[in-house]
Short mmCIF file of C-alpha atoms in Angstrom, two decimals:
data_model
loop_
_atom_site.label_atom_id
_atom_site.label_comp_id
_atom_site.label_asym_id
_atom_site.label_seq_id
_atom_site.Cartn_x
_atom_site.Cartn_y
_atom_site.Cartn_z
CA MET A 49 45.51 68.22 -73.52
CA MET A 50 42.02 67.41 -74.43
CA GLY A 51 40.07 67.58 -77.57
CA THR A 52 37.63 70.12 -77.81
CA GLU A 53 34.54 67.92 -78.42
CA ALA A 54 35.65 65.46 -74.64
CA ILE A 55 35.71 69.43 -72.76
CA HIS A 56 32.15 69.78 -75.32
CA ASN A 57 31.52 66.58 -74.29
CA LEU A 58 32.38 66.77 -70.44
CA ASP A 59 30.87 70.25 -69.81
CA SER A 60 27.28 69.50 -71.22
CA LEU A 61 27.40 66.67 -69.00
CA ILE A 62 28.04 68.41 -65.68
CA ARG A 63 25.08 71.23 -66.88
CA LEU A 64 22.71 67.33 -67.62
CA PHE A 65 24.05 66.93 -63.76
CA ASP A 66 22.84 70.15 -62.69
CA ARG A 67 19.56 70.65 -64.13
CA ALA A 68 18.25 66.83 -63.96
CA ASN A 69 16.22 67.28 -59.83
CA VAL A 70 17.32 64.43 -57.39
CA LEU A 71 14.70 61.54 -57.16
CA THR A 72 13.78 60.47 -53.79
CA ASP A 73 13.92 56.99 -52.72
CA GLN A 74 9.87 56.96 -53.46
CA GLN A 75 10.38 58.32 -56.55
CA ARG A 76 13.27 56.55 -57.91
CA GLU A 77 11.71 52.57 -56.57
CA ARG A 78 8.53 53.50 -58.41
CA LEU A 79 10.03 54.04 -61.51
CA TYR A 80 12.30 50.93 -61.04
CA ARG A 81 9.69 48.57 -60.77
CA LYS A 82 7.90 49.80 -63.21
CA TYR A 83 10.08 50.01 -65.23
CA GLU A 84 10.83 45.58 -63.86
CA ASP A 85 7.93 44.65 -64.51
CA GLU A 86 7.31 46.31 -68.01
CA ARG A 87 10.20 44.31 -69.16
CA TRP A 88 10.08 41.62 -67.49
CA ASN A 89 6.47 41.30 -69.21
CA ARG A 90 8.20 41.15 -72.19
CA VAL A 91 10.49 38.34 -71.36
CA TRP A 92 7.78 36.49 -70.33
CA ASN A 93 5.21 36.66 -71.89
CA ASP A 94 6.50 38.53 -75.06
CA LYS A 95 9.07 35.86 -75.30
CA VAL A 96 11.93 38.90 -76.45
CA SER A 97 15.49 37.77 -74.89
CA TYR A 98 16.35 39.45 -71.36
CA GLN A 99 18.93 41.60 -73.26
CA ASP A 100 16.49 43.14 -75.70
CA ALA A 101 13.92 43.32 -73.07
CA PHE A 102 16.00 45.81 -71.16
CA ASP A 103 18.06 47.48 -73.20
CA VAL A 104 21.28 46.20 -73.28
CA GLU A 105 23.87 47.82 -74.90
CA ASP A 106 25.83 45.62 -77.56
CA PHE A 107 29.24 45.94 -75.96
CA TYR A 108 27.88 44.51 -73.13
CA ARG A 109 26.75 41.10 -75.33
CA GLN A 110 30.69 40.92 -76.76
CA ASP A 111 32.24 37.64 -75.21
CA ALA A 112 34.51 38.34 -72.39
CA ALA A 113 37.80 38.61 -74.67
CA SER A 114 36.10 41.18 -77.07
CA PHE A 115 34.17 43.14 -74.16
CA ARG A 116 37.64 43.65 -72.24
CA SER A 117 39.30 44.79 -75.25
CA PHE A 118 36.70 47.43 -76.09
CA LEU A 119 36.88 48.53 -72.34
CA LYS A 120 40.62 49.34 -73.14
CA ASP A 121 39.94 51.08 -76.02
CA THR A 122 37.85 53.71 -74.42
CA ASP A 123 39.45 53.87 -70.90
CA GLN A 124 41.25 57.12 -72.04
CA ASN A 125 38.94 58.69 -74.54
CA LEU A 126 36.92 61.27 -72.52
CA ALA A 127 34.04 62.43 -74.94
CA TRP A 128 33.56 58.95 -75.50
CA GLN A 129 32.57 58.00 -70.97
CA CYS A 130 31.07 61.07 -71.22
CA GLN A 131 28.34 60.71 -73.66
CA LYS A 132 28.45 56.46 -71.96
CA VAL A 133 27.57 58.86 -67.95
CA SER A 134 24.61 60.46 -70.19
CA ALA A 135 23.24 58.34 -71.50
CA ASP A 136 23.14 55.89 -68.58
CA PHE A 137 21.95 58.88 -66.16
CA ARG A 138 19.10 59.65 -68.65
CA LYS A 139 17.77 56.43 -68.84
CA TYR A 140 18.24 56.26 -64.83
CA LEU A 141 15.77 59.52 -64.69
CA GLU A 142 13.33 57.75 -66.60
CA THR A 143 13.84 54.02 -64.85
CA GLY A 144 15.05 54.51 -61.64
CA GLU A 145 18.01 51.79 -63.04
CA MET A 146 20.80 52.51 -60.70
CA PRO A 147 24.00 53.22 -63.03
CA PRO A 148 27.48 51.54 -63.09
CA PRO A 149 30.06 53.72 -61.54
CA TYR A 150 32.99 52.49 -63.56
CA PHE A 151 32.30 55.03 -66.02
CA PRO A 152 32.31 57.95 -63.82
CA MET A 153 35.46 56.88 -62.30
CA ARG A 154 37.05 56.55 -65.41
CA ILE A 155 35.73 60.16 -66.44
CA ALA A 156 37.53 61.95 -63.16
CA ILE A 157 40.69 59.20 -63.38
CA ILE A 158 41.12 60.64 -66.56
CA LEU A 159 40.45 64.57 -65.19
CA ARG A 160 43.41 63.31 -62.22
CA LYS A 161 45.76 62.25 -64.84
CA ALA A 162 45.27 65.83 -67.33
CA LYS A 163 45.90 67.51 -64.34
CA GLU A 164 42.26 68.98 -64.59
CA HIS A 165 41.57 69.59 -60.93
CA GLU A 166 38.59 71.97 -61.35
CA ARG A 167 37.00 70.15 -63.86
CA GLU A 168 37.36 67.28 -62.07
CA LYS A 169 36.03 68.90 -59.00
CA ARG A 170 32.96 70.44 -61.06
CA PHE A 171 31.86 66.94 -62.03
CA LEU A 172 32.54 64.93 -58.69
CA ALA A 173 30.07 67.50 -57.16
CA ALA A 174 27.45 66.97 -60.07
CA TRP A 175 27.16 63.19 -59.95
CA VAL A 176 27.39 63.47 -55.62
CA ARG A 177 24.34 65.64 -55.51
CA HIS A 178 22.87 62.91 -57.18
CA PHE A 179 24.41 59.44 -56.12
CA GLY A 180 25.93 59.54 -53.20
CA HIS A 181 23.65 59.35 -50.39
CA LEU A 182 22.84 56.34 -52.45
CA ALA A 183 26.65 54.81 -52.20
CA ASN A 184 25.84 52.17 -48.97
CA GLY A 185 27.30 49.32 -49.92
CA ASN A 186 28.62 49.69 -53.50
CA LYS A 187 32.30 49.38 -53.40
CA GLY A 188 32.66 51.52 -56.64
CA ASP A 189 30.44 54.12 -55.36
CA LEU A 190 31.82 54.67 -52.31
CA GLU A 191 35.33 55.65 -54.15
CA LEU A 192 33.84 57.91 -55.87
CA VAL A 193 32.15 59.84 -53.07
CA LYS A 194 35.48 59.20 -50.80
CA ARG A 195 37.56 60.93 -54.17
CA ALA A 196 35.27 63.97 -54.08
CA GLN A 197 35.79 64.16 -50.43
CA LYS A 198 39.52 65.03 -50.82
CA LEU A 199 38.42 67.48 -53.31
CA GLY A 200 37.09 69.19 -51.04
CA VAL A 201 33.29 68.14 -52.09
CA ARG A 202 30.66 67.91 -49.41
CA PRO A 203 29.06 64.31 -49.51
CA VAL A 204 25.05 64.54 -48.61
CA PRO A 205 25.41 63.91 -44.82
CA SER A 206 24.80 60.34 -43.50
CA GLN A 207 24.89 60.65 -39.64
CA GLN A 208 21.37 59.29 -38.03
CA HIS A 209 19.86 60.20 -34.70
CA ARG A 210 16.30 60.05 -32.89
CA THR A 211 14.42 62.48 -31.75
CA THR A 212 12.12 62.67 -28.68
CA ILE A 213 8.32 62.99 -28.39
CA GLY A 214 7.56 66.71 -28.06
CA ASP A 215 11.08 68.00 -29.86
CA VAL A 216 10.26 71.13 -32.04
CA VAL A 217 13.15 70.55 -34.35
CA SER A 218 14.11 72.70 -37.50
CA VAL A 219 16.05 71.98 -40.45
CA ARG A 220 17.30 74.23 -42.96
CA ASN A 221 19.84 73.55 -45.79
CA ASP A 222 21.79 75.91 -46.30
CA HIS A 223 24.66 74.28 -48.81
CA ASP A 224 25.06 73.66 -52.06
CA PHE A 225 23.84 70.15 -52.16
CA THR A 226 20.36 68.55 -51.21
CA LEU A 227 20.20 67.52 -48.07
CA ILE A 228 18.01 64.08 -47.69
CA VAL A 229 15.85 63.92 -44.87
CA LYS A 230 15.08 60.45 -44.04
CA PHE A 231 11.27 59.53 -41.80
CA ASN A 232 9.79 56.23 -41.11
CA CYS A 233 6.03 56.10 -41.97
CA GLY A 234 3.37 53.76 -40.94
CA SER A 235 1.79 53.29 -44.35
CA TYR A 236 4.70 54.44 -46.34
CA GLY A 237 7.83 52.32 -44.54
CA SER A 238 11.18 53.91 -44.17
CA PHE A 239 11.31 56.77 -46.97
CA ARG A 240 13.67 60.01 -47.87
CA PHE A 241 13.08 63.19 -49.75
CA PRO A 242 15.41 65.73 -50.30
CA LEU A 243 15.73 69.90 -49.45
CA PRO A 244 16.98 71.79 -51.66
CA ALA A 245 19.38 74.33 -50.48
CA GLY A 246 17.89 77.74 -48.84
CA HIS A 247 14.91 75.68 -48.03
CA SER A 248 13.80 74.17 -44.13
CA PHE A 249 11.15 72.46 -42.72
CA MET A 250 9.72 72.11 -38.70
CA TYR A 251 8.40 69.64 -37.08
CA THR A 252 7.03 68.34 -33.68
CA ALA A 253 7.72 64.80 -32.54
CA GLY A 254 4.68 63.50 -30.64
CA GLU A 255 4.06 60.06 -29.47
CA LYS A 256 1.42 59.28 -33.01
CA ASP A 257 1.86 62.00 -35.25
CA VAL A 258 4.12 64.43 -36.23
CA ASP A 259 3.34 68.32 -37.24
CA PHE A 260 5.30 69.70 -40.51
CA ARG A 261 5.89 73.16 -41.63
CA PHE A 262 7.56 73.75 -44.54
CA SER A 263 8.93 76.76 -46.66
CA ASP A 264 8.29 74.76 -49.82
CA SER A 265 4.61 73.08 -50.27
CA ALA A 266 5.97 71.15 -52.90
CA LEU A 267 8.09 68.77 -50.34
CA ASP A 268 5.76 65.67 -50.59
CA ILE A 269 5.74 63.91 -47.36
CA PRO A 270 2.68 61.70 -46.81
CA LYS A 271 -0.26 63.36 -43.91
CA ASP A 272 0.54 60.20 -41.74
CA ALA A 273 4.63 60.64 -41.67
CA LYS A 274 5.86 59.59 -37.99
CA VAL A 275 9.46 60.45 -36.85
CA ILE A 276 11.29 58.08 -35.34
CA PRO A 277 14.87 58.57 -37.08
CA ILE A 278 15.85 62.02 -39.16
CA LYS A 279 18.80 61.89 -41.42
CA GLN A 280 20.94 65.12 -41.35
CA ASP A 281 23.88 67.29 -40.86
CA ASN A 282 25.27 70.74 -40.98
#
């Protein structure tokens, strides 16, 4: 049986995930470039250690044996794991730095062992909303996506296909996850933006230009965007 503190921390973490906007690739990369530039400037110009400049947590600074012992002591501590994932996620929103998948996986494992399947599903659904579409090469992230799928959590689509010049295409997201739509843009390179549930857009593929029409004017698409591939699946 899970303790009151653990349940409180887990519910707070899920709310944090649910209330936060999903970062686009552009936003994440811009945040992380700024973060890296500032931190490396501290290392090279201010002579600050790498660990201090990048705010490396104390438990990472231990020797190997002490670090393994620390992980063993906290592996089954759901309250601590939730606090850790919460801190990592807040840092991600501020800096664009991808959080390690080890700690979210520990939460999922603890919940599975406790037979808290609905809580595990809610947690993984919240995590997938932010990181599922980024799990392209990291084994730990991919394992979390697979675990979520087994519980019926629908992942962010990953199928890619091309449009043909002259095609008029309408894309609508009616699901409770964020659809990630990908374009190639002449001046911006490849980029993505999130399409929240209940929103749609339409485009006409031209030889050089693309005509966008949105139901949500807040979607930030460069005016010179040119459709090549679109990341879409319903």
